[in-house]
Amino acid sequence: MFASHAISSQGSSLLEMEILDSNELALRLKVKESWVIEQSKRSRTSDPIPVFRLGKHRRYRWGSPEMNDWLARRVGGTTTSRKTWS
């Protein structure tokens, strides 16, 4: 984990936000790091993971409104069901 920052939202309550790299985000989401990187590219998906750059490095704001909204869309979204054999 890189850093944890307290951020004021329009002078009201403080919320914690962590800055993660792609490996740390992959661990939190329980996916491969390559998936996180692919899903962060605007050209690869219609709903990319919110990302910002520090130089050439991708970073993710865990706990940010953008990340929370993205996660909510993913959790609430439909998935293709796989056929199960009995």
Short mmCIF file of C-alpha atoms in Angstrom, two decimals:
data_model
loop_
_atom_site.label_atom_id
_atom_site.label_comp_id
_atom_site.label_asym_id
_atom_site.label_seq_id
_atom_site.Cartn_x
_atom_site.Cartn_y
_atom_site.Cartn_z
CA MET A 1 0.00 0.00 0.00
CA PHE A 2 1.50 3.33 -0.99
CA ALA A 3 -0.35 5.92 1.03
CA SER A 4 -3.54 6.67 2.82
CA HIS A 5 -4.88 10.21 2.58
CA ALA A 6 -7.70 11.95 4.40
CA ILE A 7 -9.72 14.03 1.97
CA SER A 8 -12.42 16.52 2.83
CA SER A 9 -15.55 16.28 0.72
CA GLN A 10 -16.85 19.86 0.47
CA GLY A 11 -15.95 20.51 4.09
CA SER A 12 -18.09 17.67 5.45
CA SER A 13 -16.97 14.26 6.65
CA LEU A 14 -13.52 12.88 5.96
CA LEU A 15 -13.14 9.75 3.94
CA GLU A 16 -10.12 7.55 3.57
CA MET A 17 -8.63 7.03 0.13
CA GLU A 18 -5.64 4.84 -0.66
CA ILE A 19 -3.39 5.09 -3.69
CA LEU A 20 -2.75 1.61 -5.11
CA ASP A 21 -0.68 0.25 -7.97
CA SER A 22 -2.10 -2.34 -10.38
CA ASN A 23 -0.76 -5.29 -8.37
CA GLU A 24 -2.32 -4.03 -5.13
CA LEU A 25 -5.66 -3.43 -6.86
CA ALA A 26 -5.53 -6.91 -8.39
CA LEU A 27 -5.01 -8.40 -4.93
CA ARG A 28 -8.01 -6.47 -3.55
CA LEU A 29 -10.24 -7.55 -6.45
CA LYS A 30 -8.85 -11.12 -6.46
CA VAL A 31 -7.99 -10.97 -10.16
CA LYS A 32 -4.78 -11.09 -12.17
CA GLU A 33 -2.74 -7.91 -12.51
CA SER A 34 -2.91 -8.24 -16.32
CA TRP A 35 -6.73 -8.05 -16.10
CA VAL A 36 -6.54 -4.82 -14.07
CA ILE A 37 -4.19 -3.28 -16.62
CA GLU A 38 -6.40 -4.31 -19.57
CA GLN A 39 -9.56 -3.05 -17.85
CA SER A 40 -7.84 0.29 -17.20
CA LYS A 41 -7.37 1.03 -20.90
CA ARG A 42 -10.08 3.18 -22.42
CA SER A 43 -9.57 1.55 -25.81
CA ARG A 44 -10.19 -1.96 -24.41
CA THR A 45 -13.49 -1.54 -22.55
CA SER A 46 -16.55 0.69 -22.48
CA ASP A 47 -16.32 1.07 -18.68
CA PRO A 48 -12.62 1.24 -17.73
CA ILE A 49 -11.33 1.13 -14.17
CA PRO A 50 -10.74 4.74 -13.00
CA VAL A 51 -7.01 5.34 -13.22
CA PHE A 52 -4.56 8.22 -13.10
CA ARG A 53 -0.90 8.41 -13.95
CA LEU A 54 2.12 9.42 -11.93
CA GLY A 55 4.64 9.73 -14.73
CA LYS A 56 4.41 6.45 -16.63
CA HIS A 57 2.88 4.54 -13.71
CA ARG A 58 -0.84 3.72 -13.38
CA ARG A 59 -2.35 4.39 -9.98
CA TYR A 60 -5.81 3.74 -8.58
CA ARG A 61 -7.72 5.65 -5.87
CA TRP A 62 -9.19 2.95 -3.63
CA GLY A 63 -12.16 4.40 -1.74
CA SER A 64 -12.72 7.28 -4.17
CA PRO A 65 -16.25 8.04 -5.42
CA GLU A 66 -15.16 7.09 -8.96
CA MET A 67 -13.79 3.71 -7.87
CA ASN A 68 -16.83 3.03 -5.67
CA ASP A 69 -19.17 3.85 -8.59
CA TRP A 70 -17.17 1.60 -10.94
CA LEU A 71 -17.32 -1.27 -8.42
CA ALA A 72 -21.07 -0.77 -7.92
CA ARG A 73 -21.64 -0.95 -11.68
CA ARG A 74 -19.58 -4.14 -11.89
CA VAL A 75 -21.26 -5.83 -8.93
CA GLY A 76 -24.73 -4.80 -10.07
CA GLY A 77 -24.09 -5.60 -13.73
CA THR A 78 -25.27 -8.68 -15.53
CA THR A 79 -22.88 -11.50 -16.16
CA THR A 80 -22.92 -14.24 -18.71
CA SER A 81 -23.92 -17.42 -16.97
CA ARG A 82 -21.89 -20.51 -17.67
CA LYS A 83 -23.52 -23.79 -18.50
CA THR A 84 -23.20 -26.25 -15.67
CA TRP A 85 -23.17 -29.95 -16.34
CA SER A 86 -25.03 -32.26 -14.03
#
